[in-house]
Each structure stands twice: as structure tokens, then as C-alpha cells.
Amino acid sequence: MTNPKANLSEISLASWNYPPFLLDAQGLTQTVGRGQILLNNISLTIQSEEFVGIVGVSGAGKTTLLNALSGYRPAKQGKVYVNGQDLYKNFSTFRAELGYVPQDDIIHQDLTVYQAFDFSAQLRLSPSLSGRERTRQIQSVLADLELTHRQHTLVRKLSGGQRKRVSIGVELLTKPRLFFLDEATSGLDPGTEYQLMLLLRRLADEGRIVLLNTHTTKNIKLCDKVAFLAKGGRLVYFGPPADALEHFSVDHFDEIYIRIDEELAARNWQKQYFQSSAYQKYVVEPQKNVQNLSLNSTISTRKKTGFIPKIKSNQLGVWLRQLAILSHRNLTLLLQDHSSLILTILVAPMLGGLDLLMVRRNIFDPWKGDSGQSLTLMFIACLIAVLTGSLATMREIVKESEIYRRERMIGLYIIPYILSKIWLCIVIAVYQSAIFWVTKIYLVELPNNGVDVQALALYFTLFLSTLGGMIMGLLISSLSASQNAAPLLTILFLVPQITFAGAIFPLTAFGPPGLWISRLTLTRWSYESMVTLSGLGQNVANDPCWQRPEEERQSWSESEKESCQCLGPHLFERCTFPGLHKEFDPAVDRPEPIKPNDLAEPPQTPDSFFGPEAETFRDDLEVYRKNVKIYKQEMEQWRQELSSWQEQRGKALAAGEALITRVHRTQGQSFGVDVRKHWGRLAALISGMLGLLVFVQRQKDIL
């Protein structure tokens, strides 16, 4: 067999003079659920300059073994030693020596190759390293991976093989001696796969330990050793690839899969391997030597290129540095993702501009307005702010989950990572809420219009709503298992924002559970604040009469309503409420019809019906009869006018009071809230979501 290390001098890198290194796994066992075994008592030893392939049938535990060996996800039982030291207990010590390339690319697609290397170098290398030295190291890795000519190309425009080389290059920046790759050749064409295998062979020749998890065996002979896993996480062979063919009595590697596919066959092959000379030579004997390894000969001190250490004394300084690097990276990603940038800029004007099509300018006007539509406008404004915020960030964390996990392994702190997202959310929220605010202030005549303190308070409410939506989106993104799950989870979070805000369904319709959910919605507190700040029901909120129970108000006489502002005879005069004056009737402003003067007393009957006195009496009586007739006509007319006036006036006042009563029953709680307290509740919800976000991200470290 041809030596796979031969004839590679033309593509070999300059030696980095790595000292000897030893990786030893003993009795690795991993179980999940109700005792399902993923790894079954696996032991093996790997030395420097060895390139090891981990292969096997689907579901055999290849990735689980790779994660256990790297400390990425430790096994529940068993130990992994590096030069005699427990890797799991001393992971931070070996952090700089580990390079890990997961199956998904650990690079941002909208960065150039150089930018991806530069940001990774800033995070991984020491802050004492000068910019020139960092650039020199980046250029060295680019040249080694033959990517110099592509360094200014966006990663998403690279071929699959080039992207994989970039992922590898990011890990090579710190010159790791333990290099783990999960399905690095997956999806590559045969030629690219061969080139990548040659690259890994070369990296091992420089003194590294390289482990590759793969499901293809065409180029497996480039490896020094191969570990075959069967169902149930059973190790059925570990040794040179050429000897594997003889061990399984096959001519081609692909035939091995058929032989070990069944569970019974897996047990038999595992038992046969444990009794073989290969097991004694490549597992038992090397592990005897490991046991004699002195614990003092651990990691040799080589000049570090500056991997971020586990710092406690200057943690704040590390936080601030990481925050600056990540913030710069996030801003660069936004600016270079032109479609997202354009959408971020245009979505607020487009949604705000819908007010031109949907809303009349005089919607709050007492004569031509509509209280129902006015309340809907306030709710839609808050809902759109929360909705656009959450949709903008619902994939922000989950889309880079593999990058995050890898950067956590090399020393990334959670707080700087989250803060780097939040500051950009704040900038976008300032812009988007300003657009929403301008459309409301200048396209709609609010009762409290004009750029004053109350108008600025409206803007701050919209800002808190937008920012709250973005933080909610980050939490959703953190909770999502994949990018496809994020929109569904967003719907689950947004539905309560609609149904429990108290705008569509009144708070009085909810039971205790509904009220509890309502208190956790962003839209409730922002909506009630917006209604109060708009001045929509300010007169009602300031009227002591409306603080009394409805049953008591309905029993009042008109005279008892005399002092009320939005109740009784002065309703239309003192109260401004959207659409209220649609119920107005001129009779309200007309005085009560004047009652005709009482009829004079009839003439006195004379003592005699003869003579001049009788004649005068008859004349006076005739006049009196005419006056009676006129009086009756005037009284009839007065009664009609009074009845009409009372009916028209009473109907107008009753309709006006009924309009306010209907709205007050369902939305009265929002007419005069303490806006500052509502802002405090919004801030508390935002802080709570941030705390939960940190908790969820921290839980990912132990999954």
C-alpha cells in the first residue's frame, strides 16, 4: 500500500514544530432518554501526526463520539485524557489546543473571507497582538489554504469546498493541536472531497491530531487509522484502514457497512474485535503507556498566539473587548446583507404610510371622528411596533447557533454576545419608532397634537414597544431549535399580544388566567399608554362623575349631573370625545321653550245683567273668551315645543352618554393610566425577557 504521507511535499505547510501530543479515551459511554445507548464503552488512543477517520452506519454515534472526544458534549461515563490530564475537568486549560469544525459552517455568509478570519482572530487571539501581527497570521492561513485570491469574496459566493476550507481556516488561526471535524466532506463532489482529505492529511503531518467524522470511505486510506462504529455505538474496529479490509474479510470498505448493519452483527463484530490482535495492538498496549504518562508532562509551554484565556480578574475588560468586536461584526453583517438592510430601512415607512390609506385625518375629531377607529389605530400602532420588532430578530440567534457554540468553546461570554445584539436593536428601534411616530403625529390630528412633552412621550412608548418586540424576537430565536421553527414560535408569542391586550377583547372578559397573561403582554401596557397620551378619553378620565359606579350614574337626575364634564346637560359643551358630536342636536343648546303667561282672571259677574255694567261685562267676557282661546292655542304649541325640545335634547344627551358609556365599559381603564408606571412595566417585561434570554443561552452550554 502506498504511504498516504508520501508525495505531499508540494502542498505541505511550513512546520510549526508541535511537541508530542496524546489523546486517550477510556470507556466512553453515552445514553439518552430511557437508557438508549449512543456510545457503548469505547476506548482508543491517538497520537500526534495521526489522521483518524470515524466512520460507520447511520445512527451509530459518529458525531456523538467526536463530541465526546473533543469535550464539546462530554460522555456521561468514561474519561478523555490529553497528555494524561482529564479533558473534561480541565477543558479551559486545553481550550487553545482544540480546533472544532461542526457539520454546519461556522462562518457568517455575509462576511468576506478576510472579514470572517479577522473577526475570529480578534475574538480568539490575544488583545496584546498588534493589528499587523494579526494580519500576518491571517494571510499565512489564507495562503496555506489557497484562499488568498478569494479573501475579499463574500463567503456565500464561495463553492462548498472553499466554504469548508474557510471554516477550517478559522480554527487554524490559533494553531490547535487537536483538530476535530464533523462531516467536513459531506455534500462535496469527489474531486473537492479528495482535495480536502489531502489538506487534512497535511495538517496531521505537521504534528496535529486530526479526527474526521465521515460517512464516505473513498479516500479513507489517507487516514492513519479508522474507527468503525456499528449500531448501538459499538466500536467494531480501530486501526489502519488497510487492515480493516482483512479484519472484516472484504475487498472494499463499502462492504463493511453491510456486514455490521444489523444489531446482532454489531454485537458479534464488537466481541470479535475485542478478542483480536488489532485491539491489543492499537487500544490495549497504547493505553498501558498512557497510564505511565507523568502528569507533569502535560501541555508543553509554547508561545501562545493569544487564545482568549479563562480570565476572572479582568472579566469586565474582556467583556468590553468582546462586545466591541461582536458589535462591529453585527454592524458589518447588516450593512453587507443588502436585502435585509433595505428591508430594515423601508419596512417602517411602508407600514407607517398605510395610515394614508386606512385612516382619516380627523379620526379623533369630536364632530367627524370615530372612537372605535381611534382606539383601533392606537392598538394597531402598538401591535405593528411589537410585530415588526419580533419578526426582525426571530432568527438572529438561531441562524448562527453553530458559530455561537464554537465561540463559546473558545471563551466567548454570554453577556457581551447578547449586548452586541441589543445595541443594534436599540438603534433600529430608535429609527423605526420615529417613523411610526411621525406618521401618527403629522398624518392624524390627535387631541394632544404638536411636538410637545406628550407627543415625545408617545414616541418613547412606541420605542419601548419596538424594542420590546425585538427582545422578544431574540428570546424566540434563542428558544428555537432551528430557523424553520422560529416563525411558528413567533406566532405562539404574538397571538397573546393580540388577544390579551385588552383592545379586541376587554379586560373584563378575562378570568384570572387571562388577566395574568394580559399582564405579561407588551401590547397591553403600550396600548393603554398610547390611549392616555393621545388624549382620547382625557375628559372622561378627569371627570369625577365617571369614577362612580355605572348603576349610580344611571340613577342620577339631570340636576345631579349639572357639575359633570362628560355627563348631563353640559356633555357637548365641556367634553371632547371622538365622534361625540355626531349625536349632537341643536336642541341641546336651545333654551327650554318659554311657557305662555298665565291667563288673567275672568271678569267679575255684575250685580245686574241690565244697564251699563252688564254691557261692559258682556264686552269683557267676549275678550276673555278670545284670550282663553289664544291661551289654549299657545299652551298647545308650547307643550308641543317643550315635548319636541325635551325629546331631541334628551335623545342627544342620552346618545352621547351611551356612546361614552359603551367605550368606557370596555376601554375606560386606558383613558387615564399612569404612563410612567406603564413604562416601568414595559421595562420590567423587557428586562425579564433579557434575563430569560441569558438563562436559555446558558442552558445550551449543558445540553
XYZ file of C-alpha atoms in Angstrom, residues 52 81 222 302 309 313 319 378 384 431 454 584 616 647:
14
model
C -8.130 9.307 12.202
C -7.220 12.410 28.693
C -5.364 8.778 3.512
C 4.801 27.032 23.575
C -7.792 32.591 28.412
C -9.580 39.279 37.423
C -16.481 41.695 28.181
C -53.700 53.149 18.783
C -47.130 46.784 14.454
C -35.315 54.682 13.768
C -46.858 64.489 25.479
C -75.441 66.413 18.957
C -119.356 96.207 29.952
C -87.209 64.604 23.228
